[in-house]
mmCIF file with all atom_site columns, C-alpha atoms in Angstrom:
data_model
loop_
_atom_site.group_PDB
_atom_site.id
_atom_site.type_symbol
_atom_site.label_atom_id
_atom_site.label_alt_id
_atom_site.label_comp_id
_atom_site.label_asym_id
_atom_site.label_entity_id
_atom_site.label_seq_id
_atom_site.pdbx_PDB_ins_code
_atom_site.Cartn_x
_atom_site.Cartn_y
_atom_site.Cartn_z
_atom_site.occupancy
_atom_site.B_iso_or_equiv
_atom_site.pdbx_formal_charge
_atom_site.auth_seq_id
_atom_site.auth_comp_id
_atom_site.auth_asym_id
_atom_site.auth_atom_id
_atom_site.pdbx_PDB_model_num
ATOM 1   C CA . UNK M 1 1   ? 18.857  -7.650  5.594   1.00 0.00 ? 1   UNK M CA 1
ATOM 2   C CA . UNK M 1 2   ? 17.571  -6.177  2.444   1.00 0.00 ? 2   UNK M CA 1
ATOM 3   C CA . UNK M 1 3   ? 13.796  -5.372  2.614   1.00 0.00 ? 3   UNK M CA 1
ATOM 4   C CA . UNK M 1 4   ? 11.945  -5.721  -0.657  1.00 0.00 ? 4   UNK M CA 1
ATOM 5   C CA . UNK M 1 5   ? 9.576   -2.851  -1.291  1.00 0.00 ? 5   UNK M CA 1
ATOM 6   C CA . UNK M 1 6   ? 6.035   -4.115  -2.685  1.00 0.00 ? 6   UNK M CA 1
ATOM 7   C CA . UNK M 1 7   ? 3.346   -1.425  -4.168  1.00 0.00 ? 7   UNK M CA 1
ATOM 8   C CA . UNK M 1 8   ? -0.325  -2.485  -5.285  1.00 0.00 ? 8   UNK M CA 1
ATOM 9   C CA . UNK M 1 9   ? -2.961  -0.272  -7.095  1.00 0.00 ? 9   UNK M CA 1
ATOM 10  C CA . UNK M 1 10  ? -5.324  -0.129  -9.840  1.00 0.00 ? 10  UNK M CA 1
ATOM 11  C CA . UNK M 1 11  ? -5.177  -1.343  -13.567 1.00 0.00 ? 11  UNK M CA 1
ATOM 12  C CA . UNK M 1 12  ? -5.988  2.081   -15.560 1.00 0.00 ? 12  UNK M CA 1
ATOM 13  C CA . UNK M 1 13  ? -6.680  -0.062  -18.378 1.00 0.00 ? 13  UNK M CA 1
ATOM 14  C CA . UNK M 1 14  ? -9.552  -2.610  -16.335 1.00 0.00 ? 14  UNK M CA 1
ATOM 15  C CA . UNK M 1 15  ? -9.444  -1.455  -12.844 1.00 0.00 ? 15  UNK M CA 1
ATOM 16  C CA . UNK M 1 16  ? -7.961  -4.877  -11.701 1.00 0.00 ? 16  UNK M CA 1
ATOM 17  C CA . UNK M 1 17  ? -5.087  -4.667  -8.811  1.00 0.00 ? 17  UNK M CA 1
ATOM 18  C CA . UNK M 1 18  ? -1.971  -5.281  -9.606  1.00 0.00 ? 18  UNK M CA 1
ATOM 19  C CA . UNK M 1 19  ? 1.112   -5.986  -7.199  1.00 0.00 ? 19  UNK M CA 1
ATOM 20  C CA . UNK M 1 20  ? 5.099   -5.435  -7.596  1.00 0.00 ? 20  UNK M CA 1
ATOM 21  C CA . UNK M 1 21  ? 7.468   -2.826  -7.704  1.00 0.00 ? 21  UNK M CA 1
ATOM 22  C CA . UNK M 1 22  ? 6.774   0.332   -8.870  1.00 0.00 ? 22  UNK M CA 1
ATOM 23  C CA . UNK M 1 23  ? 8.060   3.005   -11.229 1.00 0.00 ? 23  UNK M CA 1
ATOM 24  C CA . UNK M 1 24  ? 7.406   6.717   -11.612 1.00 0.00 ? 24  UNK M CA 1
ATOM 25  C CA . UNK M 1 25  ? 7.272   8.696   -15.151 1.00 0.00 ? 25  UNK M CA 1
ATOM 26  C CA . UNK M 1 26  ? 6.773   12.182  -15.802 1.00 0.00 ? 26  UNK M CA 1
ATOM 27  C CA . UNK M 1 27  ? 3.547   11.906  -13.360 1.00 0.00 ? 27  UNK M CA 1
ATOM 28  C CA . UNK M 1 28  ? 2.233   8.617   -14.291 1.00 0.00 ? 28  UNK M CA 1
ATOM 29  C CA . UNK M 1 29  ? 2.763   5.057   -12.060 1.00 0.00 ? 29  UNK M CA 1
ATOM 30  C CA . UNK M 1 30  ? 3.735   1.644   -13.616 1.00 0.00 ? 30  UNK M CA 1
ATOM 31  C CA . UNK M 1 31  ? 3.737   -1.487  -11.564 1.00 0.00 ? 31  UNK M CA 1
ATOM 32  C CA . UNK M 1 32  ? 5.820   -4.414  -12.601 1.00 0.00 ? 32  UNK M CA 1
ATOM 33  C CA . UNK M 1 33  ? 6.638   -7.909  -11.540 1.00 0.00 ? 33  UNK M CA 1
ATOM 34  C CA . UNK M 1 34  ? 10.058  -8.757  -11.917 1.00 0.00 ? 34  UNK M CA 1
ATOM 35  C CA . UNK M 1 35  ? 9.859   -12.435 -13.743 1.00 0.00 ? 35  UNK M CA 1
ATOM 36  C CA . UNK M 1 36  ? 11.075  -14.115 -16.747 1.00 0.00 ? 36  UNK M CA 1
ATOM 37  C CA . UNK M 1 37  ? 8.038   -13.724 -18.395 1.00 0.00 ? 37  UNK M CA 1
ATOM 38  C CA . UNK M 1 38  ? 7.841   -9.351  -17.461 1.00 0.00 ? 38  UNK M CA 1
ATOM 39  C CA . UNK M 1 39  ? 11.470  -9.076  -18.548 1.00 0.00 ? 39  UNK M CA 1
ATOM 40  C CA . UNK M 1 40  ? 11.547  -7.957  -22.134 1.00 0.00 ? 40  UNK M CA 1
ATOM 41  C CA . UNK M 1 41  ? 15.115  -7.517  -22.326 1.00 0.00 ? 41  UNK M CA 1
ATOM 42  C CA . UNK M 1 42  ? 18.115  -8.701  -20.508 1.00 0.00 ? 42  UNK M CA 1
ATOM 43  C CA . UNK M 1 43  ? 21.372  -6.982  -21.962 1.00 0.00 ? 43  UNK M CA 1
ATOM 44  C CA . UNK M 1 44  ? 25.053  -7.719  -20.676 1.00 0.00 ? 44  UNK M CA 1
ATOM 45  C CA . UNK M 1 45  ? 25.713  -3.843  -20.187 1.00 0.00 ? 45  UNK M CA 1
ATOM 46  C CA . UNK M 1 46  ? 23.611  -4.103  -16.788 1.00 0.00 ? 46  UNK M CA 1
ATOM 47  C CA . UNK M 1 47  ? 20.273  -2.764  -18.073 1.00 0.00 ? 47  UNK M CA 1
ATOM 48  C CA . UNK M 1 48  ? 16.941  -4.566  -18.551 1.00 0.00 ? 48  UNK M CA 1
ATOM 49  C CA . UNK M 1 49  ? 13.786  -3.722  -20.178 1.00 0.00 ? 49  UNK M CA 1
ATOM 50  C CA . UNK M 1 50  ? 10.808  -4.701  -18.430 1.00 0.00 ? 50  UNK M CA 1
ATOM 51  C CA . UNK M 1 51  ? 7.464   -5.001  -19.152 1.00 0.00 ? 51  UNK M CA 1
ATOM 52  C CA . UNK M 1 52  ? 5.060   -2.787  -16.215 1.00 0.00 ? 52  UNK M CA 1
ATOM 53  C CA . UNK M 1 53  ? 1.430   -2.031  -16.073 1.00 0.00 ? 53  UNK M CA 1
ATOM 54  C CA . UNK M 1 54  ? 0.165   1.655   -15.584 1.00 0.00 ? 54  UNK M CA 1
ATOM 55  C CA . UNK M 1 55  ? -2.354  2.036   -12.232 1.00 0.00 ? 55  UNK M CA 1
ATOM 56  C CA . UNK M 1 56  ? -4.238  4.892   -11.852 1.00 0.00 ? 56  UNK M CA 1
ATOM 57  C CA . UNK M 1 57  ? -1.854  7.476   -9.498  1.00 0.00 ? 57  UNK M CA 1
ATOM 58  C CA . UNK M 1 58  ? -4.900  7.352   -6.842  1.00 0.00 ? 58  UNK M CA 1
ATOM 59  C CA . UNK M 1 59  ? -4.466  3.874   -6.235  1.00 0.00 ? 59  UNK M CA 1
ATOM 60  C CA . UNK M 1 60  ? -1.291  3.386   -5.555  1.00 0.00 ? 60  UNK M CA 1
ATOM 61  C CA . UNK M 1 61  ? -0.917  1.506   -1.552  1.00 0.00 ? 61  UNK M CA 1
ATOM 62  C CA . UNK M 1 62  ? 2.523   0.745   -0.412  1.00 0.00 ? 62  UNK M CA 1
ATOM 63  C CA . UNK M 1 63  ? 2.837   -2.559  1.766   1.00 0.00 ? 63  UNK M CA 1
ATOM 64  C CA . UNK M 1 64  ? 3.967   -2.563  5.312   1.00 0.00 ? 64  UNK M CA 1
ATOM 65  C CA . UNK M 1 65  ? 5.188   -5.809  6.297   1.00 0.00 ? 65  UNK M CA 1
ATOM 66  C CA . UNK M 1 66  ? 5.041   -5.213  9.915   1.00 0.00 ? 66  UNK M CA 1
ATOM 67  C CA . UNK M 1 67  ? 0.967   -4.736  9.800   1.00 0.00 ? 67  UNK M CA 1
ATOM 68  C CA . UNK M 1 68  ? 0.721   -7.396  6.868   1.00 0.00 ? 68  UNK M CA 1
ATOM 69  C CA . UNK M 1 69  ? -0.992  -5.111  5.083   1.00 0.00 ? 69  UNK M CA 1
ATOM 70  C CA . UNK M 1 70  ? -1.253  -1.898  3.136   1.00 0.00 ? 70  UNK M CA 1
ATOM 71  C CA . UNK M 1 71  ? -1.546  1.639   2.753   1.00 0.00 ? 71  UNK M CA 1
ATOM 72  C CA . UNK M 1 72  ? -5.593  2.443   2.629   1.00 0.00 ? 72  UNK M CA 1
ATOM 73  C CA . UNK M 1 73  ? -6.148  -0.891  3.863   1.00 0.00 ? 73  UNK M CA 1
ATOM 74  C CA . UNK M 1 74  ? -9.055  -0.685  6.887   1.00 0.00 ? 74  UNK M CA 1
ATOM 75  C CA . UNK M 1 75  ? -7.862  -2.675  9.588   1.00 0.00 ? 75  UNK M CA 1
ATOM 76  C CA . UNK M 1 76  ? -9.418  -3.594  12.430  1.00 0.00 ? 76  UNK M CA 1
ATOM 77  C CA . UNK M 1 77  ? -6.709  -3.307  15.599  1.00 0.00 ? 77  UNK M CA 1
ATOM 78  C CA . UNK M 1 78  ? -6.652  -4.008  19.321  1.00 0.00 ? 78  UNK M CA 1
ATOM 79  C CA . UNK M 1 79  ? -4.701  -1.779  21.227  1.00 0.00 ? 79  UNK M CA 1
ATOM 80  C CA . UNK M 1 80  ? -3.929  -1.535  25.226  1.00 0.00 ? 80  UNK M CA 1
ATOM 81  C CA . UNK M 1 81  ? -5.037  2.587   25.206  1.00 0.00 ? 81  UNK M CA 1
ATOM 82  C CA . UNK M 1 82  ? -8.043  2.219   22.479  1.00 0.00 ? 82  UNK M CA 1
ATOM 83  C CA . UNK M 1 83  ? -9.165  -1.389  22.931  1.00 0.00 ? 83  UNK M CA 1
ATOM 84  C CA . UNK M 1 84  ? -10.719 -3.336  19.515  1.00 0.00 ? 84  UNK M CA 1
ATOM 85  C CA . UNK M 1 85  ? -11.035 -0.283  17.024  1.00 0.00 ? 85  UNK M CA 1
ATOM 86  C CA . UNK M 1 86  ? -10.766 0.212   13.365  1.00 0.00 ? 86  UNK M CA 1
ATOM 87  C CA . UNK M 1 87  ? -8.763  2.625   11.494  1.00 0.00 ? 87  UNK M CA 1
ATOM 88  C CA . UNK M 1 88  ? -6.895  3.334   8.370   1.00 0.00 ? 88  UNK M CA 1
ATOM 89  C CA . UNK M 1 89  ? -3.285  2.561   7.520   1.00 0.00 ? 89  UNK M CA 1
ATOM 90  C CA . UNK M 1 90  ? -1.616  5.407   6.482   1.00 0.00 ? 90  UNK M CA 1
ATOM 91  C CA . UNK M 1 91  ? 2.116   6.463   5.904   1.00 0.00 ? 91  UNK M CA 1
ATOM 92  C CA . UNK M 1 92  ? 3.609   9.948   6.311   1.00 0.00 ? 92  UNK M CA 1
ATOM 93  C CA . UNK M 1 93  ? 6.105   10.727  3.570   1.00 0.00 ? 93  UNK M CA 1
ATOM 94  C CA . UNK M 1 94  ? 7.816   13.814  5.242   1.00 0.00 ? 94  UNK M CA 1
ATOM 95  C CA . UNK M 1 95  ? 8.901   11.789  8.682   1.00 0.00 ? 95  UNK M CA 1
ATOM 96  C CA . UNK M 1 96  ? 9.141   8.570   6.773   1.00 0.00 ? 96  UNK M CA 1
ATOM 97  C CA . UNK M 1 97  ? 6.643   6.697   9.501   1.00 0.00 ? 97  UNK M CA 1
ATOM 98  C CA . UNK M 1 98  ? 3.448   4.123   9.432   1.00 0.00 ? 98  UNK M CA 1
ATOM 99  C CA . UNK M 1 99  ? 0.495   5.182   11.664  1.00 0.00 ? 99  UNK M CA 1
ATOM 100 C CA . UNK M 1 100 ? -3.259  3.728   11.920  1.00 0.00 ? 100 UNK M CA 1
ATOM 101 C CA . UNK M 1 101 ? -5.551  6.743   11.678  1.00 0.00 ? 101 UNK M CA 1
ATOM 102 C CA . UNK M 1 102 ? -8.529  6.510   14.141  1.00 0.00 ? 102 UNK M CA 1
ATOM 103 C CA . UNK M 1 103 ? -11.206 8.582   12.468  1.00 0.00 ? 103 UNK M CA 1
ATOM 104 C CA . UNK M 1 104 ? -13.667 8.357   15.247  1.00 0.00 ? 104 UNK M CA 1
ATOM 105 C CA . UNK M 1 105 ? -11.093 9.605   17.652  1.00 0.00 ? 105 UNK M CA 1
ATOM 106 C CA . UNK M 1 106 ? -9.767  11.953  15.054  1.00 0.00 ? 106 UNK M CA 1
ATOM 107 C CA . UNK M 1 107 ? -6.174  10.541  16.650  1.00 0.00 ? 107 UNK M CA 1
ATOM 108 C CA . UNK M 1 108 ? -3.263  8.405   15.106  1.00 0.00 ? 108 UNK M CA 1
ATOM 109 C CA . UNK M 1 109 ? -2.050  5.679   16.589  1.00 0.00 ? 109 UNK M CA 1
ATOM 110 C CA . UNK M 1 110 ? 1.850   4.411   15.450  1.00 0.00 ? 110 UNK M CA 1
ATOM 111 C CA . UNK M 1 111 ? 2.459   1.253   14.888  1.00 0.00 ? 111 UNK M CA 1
ATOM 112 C CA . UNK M 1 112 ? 4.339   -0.167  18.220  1.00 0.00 ? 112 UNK M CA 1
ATOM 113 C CA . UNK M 1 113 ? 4.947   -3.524  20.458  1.00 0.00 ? 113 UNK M CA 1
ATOM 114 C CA . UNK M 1 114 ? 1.503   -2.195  22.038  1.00 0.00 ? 114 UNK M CA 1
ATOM 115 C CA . UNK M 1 115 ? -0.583  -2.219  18.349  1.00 0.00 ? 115 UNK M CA 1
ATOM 116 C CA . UNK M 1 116 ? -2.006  -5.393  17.327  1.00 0.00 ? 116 UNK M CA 1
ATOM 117 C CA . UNK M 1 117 ? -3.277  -5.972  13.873  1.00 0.00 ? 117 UNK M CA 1
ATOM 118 C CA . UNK M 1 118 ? -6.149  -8.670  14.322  1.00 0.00 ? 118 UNK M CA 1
ATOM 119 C CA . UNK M 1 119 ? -7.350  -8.475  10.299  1.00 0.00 ? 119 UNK M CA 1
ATOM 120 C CA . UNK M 1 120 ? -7.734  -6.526  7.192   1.00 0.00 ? 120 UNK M CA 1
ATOM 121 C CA . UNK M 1 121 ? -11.266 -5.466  6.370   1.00 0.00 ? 121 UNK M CA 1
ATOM 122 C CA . UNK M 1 122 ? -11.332 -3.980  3.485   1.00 0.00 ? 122 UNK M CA 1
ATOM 123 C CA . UNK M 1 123 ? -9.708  -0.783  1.853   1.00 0.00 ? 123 UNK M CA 1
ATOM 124 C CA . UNK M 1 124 ? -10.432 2.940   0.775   1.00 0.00 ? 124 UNK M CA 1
ATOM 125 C CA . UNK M 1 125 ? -10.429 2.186   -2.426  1.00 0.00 ? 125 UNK M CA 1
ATOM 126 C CA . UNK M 1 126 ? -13.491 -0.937  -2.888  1.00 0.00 ? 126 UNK M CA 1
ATOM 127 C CA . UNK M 1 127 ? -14.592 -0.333  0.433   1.00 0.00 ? 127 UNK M CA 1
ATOM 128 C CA . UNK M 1 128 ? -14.594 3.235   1.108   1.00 0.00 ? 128 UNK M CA 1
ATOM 129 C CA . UNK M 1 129 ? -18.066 2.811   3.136   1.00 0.00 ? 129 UNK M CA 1
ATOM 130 C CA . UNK M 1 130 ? -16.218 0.781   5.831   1.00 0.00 ? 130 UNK M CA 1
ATOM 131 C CA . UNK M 1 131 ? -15.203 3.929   7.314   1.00 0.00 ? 131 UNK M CA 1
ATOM 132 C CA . UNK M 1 132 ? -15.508 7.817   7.236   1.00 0.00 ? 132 UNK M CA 1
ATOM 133 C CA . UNK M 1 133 ? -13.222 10.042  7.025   1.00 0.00 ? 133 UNK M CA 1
ATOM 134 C CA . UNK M 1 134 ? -13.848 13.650  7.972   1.00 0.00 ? 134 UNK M CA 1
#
């Protein structure tokens, strides 16, 4: 099964999300949607030219598709250890893993059979007052 990879994050030219694939260059991020109307150039030698947006590099939230949601998203989860909480959705590059961080516990809890995602309240980014973070 191949597993498309979707990134969001901020317009640096109006601040408006945009959501797609993403592309990294010399430090800055571009987001893209691959469609006819984003595809610049289709050539027969198997390269395109596409047409991508930059977001501000602080922005940038990778979608999980098992929690329906993305990174720096503030969820609100139920949980069999923790009961109703809310946390932040957060992914660790170095281990490759999705956790909710618990900031009133000061705990992570990983994603799991046990973890139930009831909705998505907001985000760090327009919502940062939802929740603190020490």
């Amino acid at each position: 099964m191949n597993r498309e990879i979707k990134y969001r994050g901020k317009r640096a030219d109006n601040g408006e999300w945009i959501y797609g694939s993403l592309i990294e260059n010399q430090g800055r991020f571009f987001i893209y949607h691959a469609t006819s109307e984003t595809t610049l150039e289709d050539n027969d030698n198997g390269s395109i030219v596409v047409r991508a947006v930059e977001v501000r590099n602080e922005t940038v939230c990778l979608y999980v598709e098992q929690a329906n949601a993305y990174t720096g998203d503030v969820v609100e989860c139920c949980d069999i250890f923790y009961g109703v909480f809310s946390g932040v959705l957060c992914w660790d590059e170095e281990d490759n893993s999705i956790y909710i961080y618990v900031p009133e516990e000061k705990d992570s809890v990983s994603l799991s059979d046990s973890l139930q995602i009831l909705r998505v309240v907001g985000n760090l980014i327009d919502t940062p007052d939802l929740i603190k973070i020490d």
